[in-house]
Coordinates of N, CA, C and O in Angstrom, one line a residue:
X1 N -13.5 22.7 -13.5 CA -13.9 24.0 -13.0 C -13.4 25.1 -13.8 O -13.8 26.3 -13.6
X2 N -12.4 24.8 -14.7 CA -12.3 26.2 -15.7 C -11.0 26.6 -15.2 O -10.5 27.6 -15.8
X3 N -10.4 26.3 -14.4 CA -8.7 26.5 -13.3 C -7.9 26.9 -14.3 O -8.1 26.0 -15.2
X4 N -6.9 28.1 -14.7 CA -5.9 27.3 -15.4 C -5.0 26.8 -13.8 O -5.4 26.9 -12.7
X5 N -3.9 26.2 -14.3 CA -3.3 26.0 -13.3 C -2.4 27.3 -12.1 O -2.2 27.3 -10.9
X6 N -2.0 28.5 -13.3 CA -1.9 29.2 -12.8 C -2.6 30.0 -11.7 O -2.2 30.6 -10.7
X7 N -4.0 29.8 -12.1 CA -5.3 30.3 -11.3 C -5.0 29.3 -10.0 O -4.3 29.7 -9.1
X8 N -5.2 28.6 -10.0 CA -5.4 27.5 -9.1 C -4.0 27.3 -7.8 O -4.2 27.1 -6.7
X9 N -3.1 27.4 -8.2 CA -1.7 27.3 -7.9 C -2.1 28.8 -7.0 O -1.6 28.8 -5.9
X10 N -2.6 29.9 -7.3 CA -2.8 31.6 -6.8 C -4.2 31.2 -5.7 O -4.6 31.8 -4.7
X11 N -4.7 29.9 -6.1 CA -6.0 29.6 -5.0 C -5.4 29.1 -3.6 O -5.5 29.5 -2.4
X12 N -4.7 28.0 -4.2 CA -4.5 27.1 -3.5 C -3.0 27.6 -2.4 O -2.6 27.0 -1.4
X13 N -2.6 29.0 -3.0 CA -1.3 29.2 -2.2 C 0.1 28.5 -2.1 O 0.8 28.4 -1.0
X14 N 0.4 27.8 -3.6 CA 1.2 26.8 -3.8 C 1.8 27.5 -5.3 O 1.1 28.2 -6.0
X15 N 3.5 27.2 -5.7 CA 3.5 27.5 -6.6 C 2.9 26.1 -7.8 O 2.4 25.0 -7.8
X16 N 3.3 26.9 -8.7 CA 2.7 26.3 -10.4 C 3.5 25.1 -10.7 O 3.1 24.2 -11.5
X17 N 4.5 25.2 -10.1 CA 5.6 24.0 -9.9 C 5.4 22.8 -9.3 O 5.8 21.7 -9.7
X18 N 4.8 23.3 -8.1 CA 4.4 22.1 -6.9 C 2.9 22.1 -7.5 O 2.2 21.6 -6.5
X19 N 2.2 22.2 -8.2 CA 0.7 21.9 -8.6 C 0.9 21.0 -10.0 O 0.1 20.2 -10.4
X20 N 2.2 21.5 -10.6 CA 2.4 20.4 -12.1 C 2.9 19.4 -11.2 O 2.3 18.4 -11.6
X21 N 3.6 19.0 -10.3 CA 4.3 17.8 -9.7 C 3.5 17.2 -9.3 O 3.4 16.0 -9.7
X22 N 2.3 17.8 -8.3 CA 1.3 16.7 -8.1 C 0.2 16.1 -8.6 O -0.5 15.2 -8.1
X23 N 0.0 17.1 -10.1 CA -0.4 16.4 -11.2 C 0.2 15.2 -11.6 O -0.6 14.2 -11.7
X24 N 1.1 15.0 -11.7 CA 1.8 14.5 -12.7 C 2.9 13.2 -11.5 O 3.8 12.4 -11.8
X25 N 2.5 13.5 -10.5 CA 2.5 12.1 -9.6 C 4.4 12.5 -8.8 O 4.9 11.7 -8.1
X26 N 4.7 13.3 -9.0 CA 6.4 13.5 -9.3 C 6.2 14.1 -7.1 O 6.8 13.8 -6.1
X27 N 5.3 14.8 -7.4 CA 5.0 15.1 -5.4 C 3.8 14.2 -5.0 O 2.9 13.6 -5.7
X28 N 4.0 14.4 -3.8 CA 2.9 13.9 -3.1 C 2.2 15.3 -2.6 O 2.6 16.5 -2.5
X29 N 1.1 14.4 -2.3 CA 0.1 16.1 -1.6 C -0.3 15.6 -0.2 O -0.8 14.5 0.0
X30 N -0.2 16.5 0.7 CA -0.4 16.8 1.8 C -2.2 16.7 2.3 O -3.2 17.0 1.6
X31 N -2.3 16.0 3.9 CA -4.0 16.2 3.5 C -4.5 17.5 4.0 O -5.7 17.7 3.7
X32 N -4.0 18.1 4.4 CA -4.8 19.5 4.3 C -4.6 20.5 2.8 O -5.4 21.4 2.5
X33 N -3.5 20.2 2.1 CA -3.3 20.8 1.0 C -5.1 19.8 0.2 O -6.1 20.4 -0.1
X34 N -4.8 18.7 0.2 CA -6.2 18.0 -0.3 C -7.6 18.3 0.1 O -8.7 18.3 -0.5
X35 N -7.1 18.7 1.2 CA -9.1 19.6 2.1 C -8.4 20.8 1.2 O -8.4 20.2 0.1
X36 N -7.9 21.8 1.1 CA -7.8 23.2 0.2 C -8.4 22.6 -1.1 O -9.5 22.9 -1.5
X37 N -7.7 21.9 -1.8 CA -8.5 21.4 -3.0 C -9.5 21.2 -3.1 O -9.9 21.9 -4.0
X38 N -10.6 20.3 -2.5 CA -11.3 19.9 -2.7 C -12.2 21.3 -2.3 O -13.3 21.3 -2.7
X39 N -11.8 22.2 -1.7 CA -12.5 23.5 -0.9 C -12.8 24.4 -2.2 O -13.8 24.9 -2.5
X40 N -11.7 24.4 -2.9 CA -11.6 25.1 -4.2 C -12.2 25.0 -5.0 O -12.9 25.7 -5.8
X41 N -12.1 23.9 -5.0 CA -12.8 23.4 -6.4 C -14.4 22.8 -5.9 O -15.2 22.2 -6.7
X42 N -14.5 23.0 -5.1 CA -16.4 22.8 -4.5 C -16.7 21.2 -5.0 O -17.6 20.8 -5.8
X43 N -15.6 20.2 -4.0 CA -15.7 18.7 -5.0 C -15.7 18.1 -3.6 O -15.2 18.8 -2.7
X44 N -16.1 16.6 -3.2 CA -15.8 16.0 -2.1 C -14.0 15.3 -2.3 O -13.5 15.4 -3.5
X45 N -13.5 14.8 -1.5 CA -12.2 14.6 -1.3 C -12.7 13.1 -2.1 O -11.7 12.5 -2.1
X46 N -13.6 12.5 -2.7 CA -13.7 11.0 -3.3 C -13.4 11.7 -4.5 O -12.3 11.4 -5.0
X47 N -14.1 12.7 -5.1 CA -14.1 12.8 -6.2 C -12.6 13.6 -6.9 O -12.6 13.9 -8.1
X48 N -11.7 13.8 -6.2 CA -10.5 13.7 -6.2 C -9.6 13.0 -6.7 O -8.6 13.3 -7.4
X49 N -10.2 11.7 -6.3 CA -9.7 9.9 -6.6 C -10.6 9.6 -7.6 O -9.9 9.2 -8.5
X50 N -11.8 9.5 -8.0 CA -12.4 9.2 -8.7 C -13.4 9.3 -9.9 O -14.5 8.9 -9.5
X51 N -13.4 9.6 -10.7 CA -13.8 9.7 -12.4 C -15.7 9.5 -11.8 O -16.2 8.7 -11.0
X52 N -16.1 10.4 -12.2 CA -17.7 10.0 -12.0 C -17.7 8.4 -12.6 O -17.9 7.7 -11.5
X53 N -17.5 7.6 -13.5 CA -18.2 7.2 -14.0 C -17.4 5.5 -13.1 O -17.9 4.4 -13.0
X54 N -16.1 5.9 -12.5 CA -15.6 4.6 -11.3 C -16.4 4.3 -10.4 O -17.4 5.0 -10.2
X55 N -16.3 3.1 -9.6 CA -17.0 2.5 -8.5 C -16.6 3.3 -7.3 O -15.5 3.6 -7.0
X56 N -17.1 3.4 -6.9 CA -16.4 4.1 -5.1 C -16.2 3.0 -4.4 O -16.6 1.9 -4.7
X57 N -15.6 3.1 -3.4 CA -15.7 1.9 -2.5 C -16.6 1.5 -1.4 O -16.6 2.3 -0.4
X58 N -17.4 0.6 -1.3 CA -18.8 0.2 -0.7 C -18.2 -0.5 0.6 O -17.0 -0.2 0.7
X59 N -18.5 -0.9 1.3 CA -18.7 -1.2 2.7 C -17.5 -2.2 2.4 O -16.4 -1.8 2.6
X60 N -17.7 -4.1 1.7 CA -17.2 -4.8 1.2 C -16.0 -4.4 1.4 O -15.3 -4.8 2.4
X61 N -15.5 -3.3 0.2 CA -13.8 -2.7 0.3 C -13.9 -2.7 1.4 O -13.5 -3.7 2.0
X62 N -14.3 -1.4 2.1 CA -13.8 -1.1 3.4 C -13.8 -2.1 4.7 O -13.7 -1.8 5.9
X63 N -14.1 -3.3 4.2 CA -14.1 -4.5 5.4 C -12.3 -5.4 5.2 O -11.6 -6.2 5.8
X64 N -12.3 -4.8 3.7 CA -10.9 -5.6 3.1 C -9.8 -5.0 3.7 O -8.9 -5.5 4.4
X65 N -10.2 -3.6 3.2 CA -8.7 -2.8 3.6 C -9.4 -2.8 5.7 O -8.5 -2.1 6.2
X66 N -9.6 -2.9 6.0 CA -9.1 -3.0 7.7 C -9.2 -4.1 8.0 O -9.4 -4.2 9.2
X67 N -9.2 -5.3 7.3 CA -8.6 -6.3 7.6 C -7.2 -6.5 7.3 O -6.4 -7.3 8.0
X68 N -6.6 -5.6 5.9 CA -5.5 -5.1 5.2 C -4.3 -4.7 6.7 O -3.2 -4.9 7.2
X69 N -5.5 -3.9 6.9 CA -4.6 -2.9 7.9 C -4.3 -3.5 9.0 O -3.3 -3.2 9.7
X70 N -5.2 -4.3 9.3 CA -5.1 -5.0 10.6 C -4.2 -5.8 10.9 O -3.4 -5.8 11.9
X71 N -4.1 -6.7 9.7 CA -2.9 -7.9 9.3 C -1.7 -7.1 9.3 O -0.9 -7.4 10.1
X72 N -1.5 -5.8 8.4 CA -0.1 -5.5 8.4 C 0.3 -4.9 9.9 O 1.5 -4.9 10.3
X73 N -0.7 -4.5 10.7 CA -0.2 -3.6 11.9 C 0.4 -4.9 12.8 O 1.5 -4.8 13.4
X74 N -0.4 -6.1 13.0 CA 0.5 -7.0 13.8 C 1.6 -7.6 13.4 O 2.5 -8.0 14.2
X75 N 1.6 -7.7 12.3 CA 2.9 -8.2 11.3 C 3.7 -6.7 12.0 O 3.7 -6.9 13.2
X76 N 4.2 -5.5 11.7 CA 4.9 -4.4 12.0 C 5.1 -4.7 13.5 O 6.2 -4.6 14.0
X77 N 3.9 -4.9 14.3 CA 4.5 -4.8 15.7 C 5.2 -6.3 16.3 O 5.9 -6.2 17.4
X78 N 5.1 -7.8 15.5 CA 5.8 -8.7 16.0 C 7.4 -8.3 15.4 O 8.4 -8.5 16.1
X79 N 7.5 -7.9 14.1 CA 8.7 -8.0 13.9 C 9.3 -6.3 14.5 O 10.5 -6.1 14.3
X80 N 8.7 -5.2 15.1 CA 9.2 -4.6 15.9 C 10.0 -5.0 17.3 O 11.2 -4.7 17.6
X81 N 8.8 -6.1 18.2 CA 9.5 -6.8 19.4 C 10.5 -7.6 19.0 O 11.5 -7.7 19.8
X82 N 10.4 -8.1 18.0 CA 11.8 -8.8 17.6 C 13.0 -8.2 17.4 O 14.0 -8.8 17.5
X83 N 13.1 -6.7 16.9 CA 14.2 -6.0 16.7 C 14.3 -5.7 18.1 O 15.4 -6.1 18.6
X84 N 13.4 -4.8 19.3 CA 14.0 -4.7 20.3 C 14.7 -5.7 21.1 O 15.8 -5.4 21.6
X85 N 14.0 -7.1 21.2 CA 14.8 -8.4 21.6 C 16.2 -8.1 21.5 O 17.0 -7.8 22.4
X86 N 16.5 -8.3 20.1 CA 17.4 -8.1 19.4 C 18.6 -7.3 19.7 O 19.6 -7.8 20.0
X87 N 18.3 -5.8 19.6 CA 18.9 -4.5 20.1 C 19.4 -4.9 22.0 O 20.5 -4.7 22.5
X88 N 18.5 -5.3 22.6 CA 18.7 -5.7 24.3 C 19.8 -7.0 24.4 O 20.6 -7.3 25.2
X89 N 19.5 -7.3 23.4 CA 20.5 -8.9 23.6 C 21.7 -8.8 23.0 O 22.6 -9.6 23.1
X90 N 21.9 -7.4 22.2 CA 23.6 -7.0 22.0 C 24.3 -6.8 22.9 O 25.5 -6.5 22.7

């Protein structure tokens, strides 16, 4: 879009510091700071993550990753009851 960063960092209401960091992977970015960006820069939140010329993720992925998620959330919640067991039986 033509940004320097200084421009951008004055859009976005963040210093130039916290916009090189999350360049450069050193911060994480917040998701409404990510809806400001993508607002800015007149881009959808995909194209954020991905290069025109990458695959997006098609239905397929998204049947993996919530199976992903699904598996890890029961996994998190058996070995939670097991720590409360745990914690009650001290």
């Amino acid at each position: 879009m033509g940004f320097s960063q200084e421009k951008l960092s004055e859009e976005l209401d963040i210093s130039i510091k916290h916009l090189s960091d999350l360049e450069t992977g050193k911060s994480f970015v917040s998701a409404e700071l990510l809806e400001n960006i993508s607002q800015t820069l007149h881009v959808s939140l995909s194209n954020l993550f991905y290069a025109p010329d990458e695959k997006l993720i098609n239905e397929t992925d998204w049947s993996k990753i919530e199976e992903i998620i699904t598996e890890e959330s029961q996994k998190a919640l058996i070995v939670t009851k097991l720590r409360i067991s745990e914690i009650r039986n001290k």
